[in-house]
PDB file of C-alpha atoms and ligand atoms in Angstrom:
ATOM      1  CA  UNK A   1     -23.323  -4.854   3.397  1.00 79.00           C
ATOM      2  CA  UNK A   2     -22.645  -4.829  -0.603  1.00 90.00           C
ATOM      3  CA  UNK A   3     -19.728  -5.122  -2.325  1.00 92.00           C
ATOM      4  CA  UNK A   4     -20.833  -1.643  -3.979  1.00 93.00           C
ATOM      5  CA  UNK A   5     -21.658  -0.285  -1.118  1.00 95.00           C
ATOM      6  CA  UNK A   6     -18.468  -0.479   0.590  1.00 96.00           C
ATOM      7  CA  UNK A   7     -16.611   0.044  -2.440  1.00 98.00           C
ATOM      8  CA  UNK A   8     -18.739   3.241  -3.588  1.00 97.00           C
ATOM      9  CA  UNK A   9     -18.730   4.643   0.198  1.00 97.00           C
ATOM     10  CA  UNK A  10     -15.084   4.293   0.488  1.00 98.00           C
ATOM     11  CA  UNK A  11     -14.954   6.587  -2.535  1.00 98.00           C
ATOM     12  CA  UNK A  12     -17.348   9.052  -1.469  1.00 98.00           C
ATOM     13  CA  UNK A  13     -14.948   9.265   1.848  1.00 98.00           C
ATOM     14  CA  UNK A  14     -11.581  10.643  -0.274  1.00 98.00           C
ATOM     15  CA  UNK A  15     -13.299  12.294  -2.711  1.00 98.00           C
ATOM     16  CA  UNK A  16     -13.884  14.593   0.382  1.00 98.00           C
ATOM     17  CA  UNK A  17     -10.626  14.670   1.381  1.00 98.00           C
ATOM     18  CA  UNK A  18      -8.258  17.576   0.946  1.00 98.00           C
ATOM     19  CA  UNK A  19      -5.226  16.557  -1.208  1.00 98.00           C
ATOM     20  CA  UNK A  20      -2.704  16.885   1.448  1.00 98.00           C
ATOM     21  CA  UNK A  21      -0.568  14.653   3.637  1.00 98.00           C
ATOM     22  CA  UNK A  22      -2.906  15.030   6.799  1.00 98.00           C
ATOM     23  CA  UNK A  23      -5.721  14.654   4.720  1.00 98.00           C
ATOM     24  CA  UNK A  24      -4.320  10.966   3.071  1.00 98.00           C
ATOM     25  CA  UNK A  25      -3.005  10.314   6.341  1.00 97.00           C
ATOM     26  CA  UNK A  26      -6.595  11.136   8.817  1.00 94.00           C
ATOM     27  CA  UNK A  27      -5.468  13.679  10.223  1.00 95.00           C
ATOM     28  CA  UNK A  28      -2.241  12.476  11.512  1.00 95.00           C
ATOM     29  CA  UNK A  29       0.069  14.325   8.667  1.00 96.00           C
ATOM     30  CA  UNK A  30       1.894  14.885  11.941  1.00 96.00           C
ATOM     31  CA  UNK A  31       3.555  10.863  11.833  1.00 97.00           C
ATOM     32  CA  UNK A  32       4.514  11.273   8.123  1.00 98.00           C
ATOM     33  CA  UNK A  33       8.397  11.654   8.898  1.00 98.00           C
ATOM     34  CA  UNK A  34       8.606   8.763  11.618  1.00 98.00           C
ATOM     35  CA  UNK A  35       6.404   6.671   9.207  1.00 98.00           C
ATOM     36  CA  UNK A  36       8.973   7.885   6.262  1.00 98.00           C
ATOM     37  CA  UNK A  37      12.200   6.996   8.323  1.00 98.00           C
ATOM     38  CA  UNK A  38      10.928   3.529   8.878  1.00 98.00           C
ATOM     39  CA  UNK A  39       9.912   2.652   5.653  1.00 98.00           C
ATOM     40  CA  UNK A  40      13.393   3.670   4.120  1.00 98.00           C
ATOM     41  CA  UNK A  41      14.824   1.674   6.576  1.00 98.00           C
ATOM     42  CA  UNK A  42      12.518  -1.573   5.751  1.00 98.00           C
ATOM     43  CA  UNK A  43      12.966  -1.062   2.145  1.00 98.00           C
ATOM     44  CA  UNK A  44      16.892  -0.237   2.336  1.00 98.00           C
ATOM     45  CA  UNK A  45      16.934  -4.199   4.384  1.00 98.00           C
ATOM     46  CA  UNK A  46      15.364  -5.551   1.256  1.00 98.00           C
ATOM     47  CA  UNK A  47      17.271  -4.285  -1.200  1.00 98.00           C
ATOM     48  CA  UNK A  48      20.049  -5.831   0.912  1.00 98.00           C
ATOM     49  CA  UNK A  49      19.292  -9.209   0.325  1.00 98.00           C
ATOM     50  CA  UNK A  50      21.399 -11.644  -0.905  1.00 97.00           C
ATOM     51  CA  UNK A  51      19.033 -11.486  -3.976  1.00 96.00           C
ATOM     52  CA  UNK A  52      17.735  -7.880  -3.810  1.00 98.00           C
ATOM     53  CA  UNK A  53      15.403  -6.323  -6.364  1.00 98.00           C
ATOM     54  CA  UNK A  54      16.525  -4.434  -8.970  1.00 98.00           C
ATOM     55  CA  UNK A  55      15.612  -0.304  -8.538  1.00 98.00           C
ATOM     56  CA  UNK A  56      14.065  -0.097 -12.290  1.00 98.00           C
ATOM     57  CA  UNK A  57      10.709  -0.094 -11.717  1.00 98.00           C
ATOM     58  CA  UNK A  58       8.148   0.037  -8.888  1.00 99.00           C
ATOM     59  CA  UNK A  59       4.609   0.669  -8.333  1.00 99.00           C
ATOM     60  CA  UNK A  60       2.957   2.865  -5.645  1.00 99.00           C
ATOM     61  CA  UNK A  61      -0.863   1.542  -4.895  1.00 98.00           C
ATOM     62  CA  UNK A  62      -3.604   3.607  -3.073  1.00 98.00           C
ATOM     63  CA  UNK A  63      -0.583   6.175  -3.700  1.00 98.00           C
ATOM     64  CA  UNK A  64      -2.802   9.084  -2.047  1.00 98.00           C
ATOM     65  CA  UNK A  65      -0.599  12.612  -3.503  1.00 98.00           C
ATOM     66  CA  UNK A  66       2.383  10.092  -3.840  1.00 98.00           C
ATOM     67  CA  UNK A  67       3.858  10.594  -0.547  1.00 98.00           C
ATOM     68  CA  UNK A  68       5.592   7.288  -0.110  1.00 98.00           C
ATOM     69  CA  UNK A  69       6.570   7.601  -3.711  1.00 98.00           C
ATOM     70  CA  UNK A  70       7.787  10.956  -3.182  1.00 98.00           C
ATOM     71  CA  UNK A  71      10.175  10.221   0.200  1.00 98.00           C
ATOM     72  CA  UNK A  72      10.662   6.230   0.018  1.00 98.00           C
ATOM     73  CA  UNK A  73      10.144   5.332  -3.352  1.00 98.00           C
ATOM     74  CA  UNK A  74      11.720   7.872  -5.910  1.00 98.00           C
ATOM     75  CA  UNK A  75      14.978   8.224  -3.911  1.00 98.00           C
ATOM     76  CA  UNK A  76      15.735   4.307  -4.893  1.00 98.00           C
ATOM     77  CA  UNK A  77      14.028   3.589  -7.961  1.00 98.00           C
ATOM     78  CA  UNK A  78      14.528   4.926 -11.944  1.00 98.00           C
ATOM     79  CA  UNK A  79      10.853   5.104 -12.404  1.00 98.00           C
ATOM     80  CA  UNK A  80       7.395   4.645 -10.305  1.00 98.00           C
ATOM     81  CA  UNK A  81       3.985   4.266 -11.118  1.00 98.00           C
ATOM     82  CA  UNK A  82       1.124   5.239  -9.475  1.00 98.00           C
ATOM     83  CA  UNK A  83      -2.242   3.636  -8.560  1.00 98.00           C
ATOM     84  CA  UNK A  84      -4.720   5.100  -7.181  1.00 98.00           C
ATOM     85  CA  UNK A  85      -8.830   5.976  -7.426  1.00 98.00           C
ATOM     86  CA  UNK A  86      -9.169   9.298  -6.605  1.00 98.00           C
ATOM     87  CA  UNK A  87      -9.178  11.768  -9.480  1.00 98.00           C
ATOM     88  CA  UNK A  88      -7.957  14.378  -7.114  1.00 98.00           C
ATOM     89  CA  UNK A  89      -5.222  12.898  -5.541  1.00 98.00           C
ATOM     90  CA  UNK A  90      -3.761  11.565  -8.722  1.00 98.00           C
ATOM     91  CA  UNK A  91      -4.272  14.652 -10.234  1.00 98.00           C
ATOM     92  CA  UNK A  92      -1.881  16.134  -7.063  1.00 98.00           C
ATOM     93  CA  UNK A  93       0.710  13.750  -7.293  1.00 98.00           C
ATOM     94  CA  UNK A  94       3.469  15.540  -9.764  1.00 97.00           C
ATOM     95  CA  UNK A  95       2.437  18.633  -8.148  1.00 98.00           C
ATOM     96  CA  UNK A  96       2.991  16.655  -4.393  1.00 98.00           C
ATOM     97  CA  UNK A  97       6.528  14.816  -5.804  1.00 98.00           C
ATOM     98  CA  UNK A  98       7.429  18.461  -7.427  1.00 97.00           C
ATOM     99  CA  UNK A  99      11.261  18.517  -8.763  1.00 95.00           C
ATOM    100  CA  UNK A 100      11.909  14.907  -9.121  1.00 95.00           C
ATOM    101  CA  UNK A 101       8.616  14.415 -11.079  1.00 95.00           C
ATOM    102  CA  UNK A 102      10.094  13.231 -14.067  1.00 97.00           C
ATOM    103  CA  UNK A 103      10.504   9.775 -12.151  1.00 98.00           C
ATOM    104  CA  UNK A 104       6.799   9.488 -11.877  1.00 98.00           C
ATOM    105  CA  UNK A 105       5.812   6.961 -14.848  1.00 98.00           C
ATOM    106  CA  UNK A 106       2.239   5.754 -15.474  1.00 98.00           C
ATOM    107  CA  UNK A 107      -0.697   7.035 -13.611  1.00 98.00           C
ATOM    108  CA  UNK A 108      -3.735   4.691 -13.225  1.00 98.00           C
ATOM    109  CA  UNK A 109      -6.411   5.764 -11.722  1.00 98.00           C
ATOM    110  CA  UNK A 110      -7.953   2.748 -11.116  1.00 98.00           C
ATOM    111  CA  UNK A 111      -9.292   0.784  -7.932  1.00 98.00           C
ATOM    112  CA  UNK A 112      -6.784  -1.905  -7.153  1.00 98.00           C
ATOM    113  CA  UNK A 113      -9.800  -4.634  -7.355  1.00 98.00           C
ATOM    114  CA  UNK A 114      -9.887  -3.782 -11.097  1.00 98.00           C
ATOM    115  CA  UNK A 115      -6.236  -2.684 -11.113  1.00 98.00           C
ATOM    116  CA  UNK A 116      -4.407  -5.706 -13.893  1.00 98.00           C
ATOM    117  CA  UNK A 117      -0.776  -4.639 -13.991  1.00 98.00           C
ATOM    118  CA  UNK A 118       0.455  -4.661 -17.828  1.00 97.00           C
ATOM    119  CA  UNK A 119       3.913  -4.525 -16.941  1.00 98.00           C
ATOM    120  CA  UNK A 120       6.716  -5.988 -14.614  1.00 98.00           C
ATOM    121  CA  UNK A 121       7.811  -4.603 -11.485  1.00 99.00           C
ATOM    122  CA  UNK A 122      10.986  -4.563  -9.007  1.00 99.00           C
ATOM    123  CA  UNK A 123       8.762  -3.812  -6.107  1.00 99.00           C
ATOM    124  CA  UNK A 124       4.987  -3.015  -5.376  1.00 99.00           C
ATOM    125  CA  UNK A 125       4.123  -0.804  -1.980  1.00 99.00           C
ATOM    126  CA  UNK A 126       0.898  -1.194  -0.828  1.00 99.00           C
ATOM    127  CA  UNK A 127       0.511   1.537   2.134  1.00 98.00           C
ATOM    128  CA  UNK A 128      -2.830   2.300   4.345  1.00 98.00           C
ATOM    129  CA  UNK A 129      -5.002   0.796   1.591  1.00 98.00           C
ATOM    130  CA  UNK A 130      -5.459  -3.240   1.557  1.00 98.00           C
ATOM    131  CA  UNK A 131      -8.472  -2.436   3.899  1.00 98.00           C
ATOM    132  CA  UNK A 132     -10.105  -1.195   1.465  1.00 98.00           C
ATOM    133  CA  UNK A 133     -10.145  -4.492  -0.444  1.00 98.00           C
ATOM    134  CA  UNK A 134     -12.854  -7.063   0.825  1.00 97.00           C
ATOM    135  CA  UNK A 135     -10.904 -10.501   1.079  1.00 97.00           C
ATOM    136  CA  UNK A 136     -11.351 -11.967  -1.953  1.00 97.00           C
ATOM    137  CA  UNK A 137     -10.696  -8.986  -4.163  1.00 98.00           C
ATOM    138  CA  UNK A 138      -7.365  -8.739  -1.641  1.00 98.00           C
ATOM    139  CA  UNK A 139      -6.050 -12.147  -2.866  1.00 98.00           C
ATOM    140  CA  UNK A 140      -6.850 -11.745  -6.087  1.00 98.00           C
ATOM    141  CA  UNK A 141      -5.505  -8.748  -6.543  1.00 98.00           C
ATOM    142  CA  UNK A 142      -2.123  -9.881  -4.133  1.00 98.00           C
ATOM    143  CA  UNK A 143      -1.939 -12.809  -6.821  1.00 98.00           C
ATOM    144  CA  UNK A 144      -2.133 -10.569 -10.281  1.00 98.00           C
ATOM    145  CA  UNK A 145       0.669  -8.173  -8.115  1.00 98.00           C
ATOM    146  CA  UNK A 146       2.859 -11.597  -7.488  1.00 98.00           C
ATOM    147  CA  UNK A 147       2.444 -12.233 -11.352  1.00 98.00           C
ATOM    148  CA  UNK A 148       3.234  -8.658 -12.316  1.00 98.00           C
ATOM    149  CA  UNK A 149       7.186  -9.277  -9.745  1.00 98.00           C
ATOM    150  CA  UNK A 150      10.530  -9.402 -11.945  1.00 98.00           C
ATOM    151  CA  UNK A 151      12.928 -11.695 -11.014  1.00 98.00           C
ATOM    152  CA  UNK A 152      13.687 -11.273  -6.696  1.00 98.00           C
ATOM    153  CA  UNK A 153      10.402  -8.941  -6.656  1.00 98.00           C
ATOM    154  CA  UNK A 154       9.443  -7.937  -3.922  1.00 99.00           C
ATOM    155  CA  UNK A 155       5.745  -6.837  -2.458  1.00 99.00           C
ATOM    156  CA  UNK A 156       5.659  -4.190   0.777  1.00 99.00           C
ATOM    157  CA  UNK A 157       2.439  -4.116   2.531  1.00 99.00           C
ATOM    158  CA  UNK A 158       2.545  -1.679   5.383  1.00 98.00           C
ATOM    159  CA  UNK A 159      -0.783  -1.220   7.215  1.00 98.00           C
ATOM    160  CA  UNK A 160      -2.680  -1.122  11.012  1.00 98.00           C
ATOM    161  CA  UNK A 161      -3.016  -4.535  12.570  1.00 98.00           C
ATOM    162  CA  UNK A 162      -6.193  -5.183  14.851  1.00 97.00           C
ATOM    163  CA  UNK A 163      -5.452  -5.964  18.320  1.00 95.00           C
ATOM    164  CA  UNK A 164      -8.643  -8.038  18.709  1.00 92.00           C
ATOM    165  CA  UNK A 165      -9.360 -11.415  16.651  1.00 90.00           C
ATOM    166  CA  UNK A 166     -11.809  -9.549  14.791  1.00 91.00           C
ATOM    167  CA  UNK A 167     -11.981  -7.872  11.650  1.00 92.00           C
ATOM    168  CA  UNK A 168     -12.783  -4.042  12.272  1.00 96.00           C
ATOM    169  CA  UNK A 169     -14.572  -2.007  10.237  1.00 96.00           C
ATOM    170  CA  UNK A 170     -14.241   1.734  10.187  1.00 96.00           C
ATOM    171  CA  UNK A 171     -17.954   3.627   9.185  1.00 94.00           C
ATOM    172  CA  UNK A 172     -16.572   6.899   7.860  1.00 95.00           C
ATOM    173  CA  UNK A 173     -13.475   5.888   5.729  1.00 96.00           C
ATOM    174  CA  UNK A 174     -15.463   1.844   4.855  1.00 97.00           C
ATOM    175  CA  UNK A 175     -12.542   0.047   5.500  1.00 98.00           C
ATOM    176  CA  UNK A 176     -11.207  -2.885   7.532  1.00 98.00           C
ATOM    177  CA  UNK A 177      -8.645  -3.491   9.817  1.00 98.00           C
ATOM    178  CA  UNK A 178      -7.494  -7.215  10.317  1.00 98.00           C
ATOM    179  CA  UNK A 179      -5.604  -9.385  12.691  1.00 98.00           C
ATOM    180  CA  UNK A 180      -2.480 -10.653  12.064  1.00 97.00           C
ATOM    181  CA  UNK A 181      -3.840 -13.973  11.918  1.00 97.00           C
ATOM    182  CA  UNK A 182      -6.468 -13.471   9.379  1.00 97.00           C
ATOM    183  CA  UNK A 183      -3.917 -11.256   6.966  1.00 98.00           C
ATOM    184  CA  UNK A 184      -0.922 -14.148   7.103  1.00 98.00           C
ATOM    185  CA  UNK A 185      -4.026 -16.558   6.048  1.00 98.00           C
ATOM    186  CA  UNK A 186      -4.914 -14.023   2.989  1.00 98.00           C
ATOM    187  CA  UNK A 187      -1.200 -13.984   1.994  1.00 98.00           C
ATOM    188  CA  UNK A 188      -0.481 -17.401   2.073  1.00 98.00           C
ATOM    189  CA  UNK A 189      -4.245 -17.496  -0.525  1.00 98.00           C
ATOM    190  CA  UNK A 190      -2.202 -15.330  -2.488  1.00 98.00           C
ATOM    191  CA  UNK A 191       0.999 -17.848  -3.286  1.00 98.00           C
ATOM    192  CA  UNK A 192       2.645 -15.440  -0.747  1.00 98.00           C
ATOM    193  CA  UNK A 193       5.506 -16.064   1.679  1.00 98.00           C
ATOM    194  CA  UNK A 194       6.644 -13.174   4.101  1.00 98.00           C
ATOM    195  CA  UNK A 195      10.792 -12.895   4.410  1.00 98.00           C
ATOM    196  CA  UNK A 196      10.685 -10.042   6.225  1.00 98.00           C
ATOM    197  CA  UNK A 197       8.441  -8.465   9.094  1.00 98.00           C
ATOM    198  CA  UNK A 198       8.562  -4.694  11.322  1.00 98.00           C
ATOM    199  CA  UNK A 199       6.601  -3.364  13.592  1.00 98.00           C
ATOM    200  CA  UNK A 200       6.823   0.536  12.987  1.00 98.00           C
ATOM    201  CA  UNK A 201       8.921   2.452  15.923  1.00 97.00           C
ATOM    202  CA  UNK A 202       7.657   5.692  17.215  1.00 96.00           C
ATOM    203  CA  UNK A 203       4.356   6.045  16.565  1.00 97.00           C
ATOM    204  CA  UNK A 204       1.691   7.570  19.242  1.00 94.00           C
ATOM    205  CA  UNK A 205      -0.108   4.756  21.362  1.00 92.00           C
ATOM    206  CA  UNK A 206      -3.706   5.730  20.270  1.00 92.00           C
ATOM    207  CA  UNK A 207      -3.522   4.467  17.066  1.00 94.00           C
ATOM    208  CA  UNK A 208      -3.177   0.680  15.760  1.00 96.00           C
ATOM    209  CA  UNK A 209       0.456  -1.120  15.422  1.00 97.00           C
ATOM    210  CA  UNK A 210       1.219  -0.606  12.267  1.00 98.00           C
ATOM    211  CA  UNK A 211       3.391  -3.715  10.450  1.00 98.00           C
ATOM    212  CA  UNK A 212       5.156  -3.938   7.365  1.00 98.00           C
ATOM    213  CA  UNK A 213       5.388  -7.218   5.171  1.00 98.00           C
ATOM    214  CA  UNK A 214       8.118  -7.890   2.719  1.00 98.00           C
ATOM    215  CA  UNK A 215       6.278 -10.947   0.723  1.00 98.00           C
ATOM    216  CA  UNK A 216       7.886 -12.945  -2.282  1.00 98.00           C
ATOM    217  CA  UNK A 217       6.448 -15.566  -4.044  1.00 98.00           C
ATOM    218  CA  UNK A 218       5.817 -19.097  -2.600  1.00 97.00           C
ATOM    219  CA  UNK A 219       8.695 -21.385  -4.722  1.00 82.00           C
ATOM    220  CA  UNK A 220       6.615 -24.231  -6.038  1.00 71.00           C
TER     221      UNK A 220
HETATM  222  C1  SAM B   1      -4.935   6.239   3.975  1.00 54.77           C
HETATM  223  S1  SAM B   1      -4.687   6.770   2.299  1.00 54.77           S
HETATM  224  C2  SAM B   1      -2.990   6.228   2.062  1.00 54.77           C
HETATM  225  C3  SAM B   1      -2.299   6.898   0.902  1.00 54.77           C
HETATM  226  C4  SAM B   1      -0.831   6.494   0.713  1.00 54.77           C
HETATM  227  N1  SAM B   1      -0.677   5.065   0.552  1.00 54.77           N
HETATM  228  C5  SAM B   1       0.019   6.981   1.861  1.00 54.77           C
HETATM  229  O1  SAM B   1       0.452   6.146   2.685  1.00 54.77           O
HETATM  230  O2  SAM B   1       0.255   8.190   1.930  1.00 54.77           O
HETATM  231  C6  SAM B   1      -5.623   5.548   1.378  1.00 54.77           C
HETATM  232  C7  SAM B   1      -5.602   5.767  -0.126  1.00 54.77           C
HETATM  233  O3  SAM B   1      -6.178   4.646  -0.769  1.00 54.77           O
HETATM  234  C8  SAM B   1      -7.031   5.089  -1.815  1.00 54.77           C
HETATM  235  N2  SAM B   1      -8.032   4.037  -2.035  1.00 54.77           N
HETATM  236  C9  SAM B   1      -9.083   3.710  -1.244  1.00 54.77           C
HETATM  237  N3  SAM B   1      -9.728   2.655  -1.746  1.00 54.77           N
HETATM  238  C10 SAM B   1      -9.079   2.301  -2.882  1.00 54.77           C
HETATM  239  C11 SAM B   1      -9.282   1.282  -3.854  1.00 54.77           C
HETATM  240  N4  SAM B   1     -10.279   0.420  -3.751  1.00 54.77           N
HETATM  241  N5  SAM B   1      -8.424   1.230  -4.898  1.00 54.77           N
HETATM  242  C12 SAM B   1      -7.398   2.127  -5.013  1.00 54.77           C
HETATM  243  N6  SAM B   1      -7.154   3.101  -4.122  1.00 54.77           N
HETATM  244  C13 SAM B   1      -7.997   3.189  -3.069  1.00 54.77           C
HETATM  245  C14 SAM B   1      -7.612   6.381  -1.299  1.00 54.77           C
HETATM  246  O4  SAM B   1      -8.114   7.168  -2.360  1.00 54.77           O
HETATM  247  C15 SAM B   1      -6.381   6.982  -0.599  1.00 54.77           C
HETATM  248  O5  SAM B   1      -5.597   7.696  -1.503  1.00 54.77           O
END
């Protein structure tokens, strides 16, 4: 399959999707709060660290309506920016984030393969969207991310693990799901070193593990 192909199907997929929490979420809108609770969790352990981030500045990608900016992300942080494809769902997110809007700072709607940050960040959250990135767009895009960290930055992935050795594509949303194995090789391509790992609590059994990554530069 092309690059444009999966690319241009993947954004055929959510431009048909309503801009709602079960719509960003497949359908299961109904594990947003358990998915919420252990995110602020994760993210309240990392800005415990002995060297935490500071809570200036961070960036939301494949933000969907901004619902991880909304619950996790504005309730720590002076300012967040969105990124994210969909004209719709951009469009949705001060509507989505409603009183605290004014925290919402730059909105690019961009793909994160094209995305080049042009400012510094405290932390970057990449939720349910790095399978959407073929591999090589994934490390280059992890690597312009790592160059776009302030001082003890911090990048959050949080997405589905597969169970099997295999990469797994999904035909109606074009996306993959990896192993572990394969996604600790793509983060170590990107200069990246993970300090902190979860497996998500709580969620229903028929849908993949879902693991969060807190990943800092590799010191050189
Ligand atoms: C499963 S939703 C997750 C949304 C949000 N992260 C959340 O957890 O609520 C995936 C999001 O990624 C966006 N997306 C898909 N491919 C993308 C790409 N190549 N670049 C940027 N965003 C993309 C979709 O438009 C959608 O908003």
């Amino acid at each position: 399959m092309s690059d444009s192909y999966f690319y241009s199907k993947a954004a055929r997929y959510w431009a048909n999707i309503p801009p709602t929490v079960d719509g960003v979420l497949g359908g299961y809108g109904h594990i947003s709060d358990i998915d919420v609770e252990g995110s602020r969790s994760f993210l309240d352990e990392i800005l415990a660290f002995e060297n935490p981030p500071a809570t200036k500045i961070a960036l939301d990608c494949g933000a969907g309506i901004g619902r991880v900016s909304k619950h996790v992300l504005i309730p720590r942080f002076n300012k967040v920016d969105i990124v994210e494809q969909d004209e719709k769902f951009i469009n949705n997110v001060k509507i989505y984030v409603g009183d605290d809007n004014q925290k919402i700072g730059t909105l690019y709607q961009t793909a994160l393969q094209n995305f080049k940050p042009d400012k510094h960040y405290d932390l970057i959250w990449c939720q349910w969207v790095i399978g959407h990135l073929k591999d090589y767009d994934l490390i280059d895009f992890l690597n312009r991310c790592r160059m776009a960290l302030n001082p003890n930055g911090v990048i959050v992935v949080k997405d589905n693990i597969a169970q099997s050795r295999e990469l797994e594509y999904d035909e109606d949303d074009s996306s993959v799901t990896r192993p572990l194995k394969l996604l600790e090789i793509l983060f170590e391509q990107a200069n990246l070193t993970t300090v902190k790992t979860t497996v998500q609590k709580g969620f229903p059994p028929d849908i993949y593990p879902v693991h969060s990554f807190a990943l800092v530069p590799v010191e050189k």
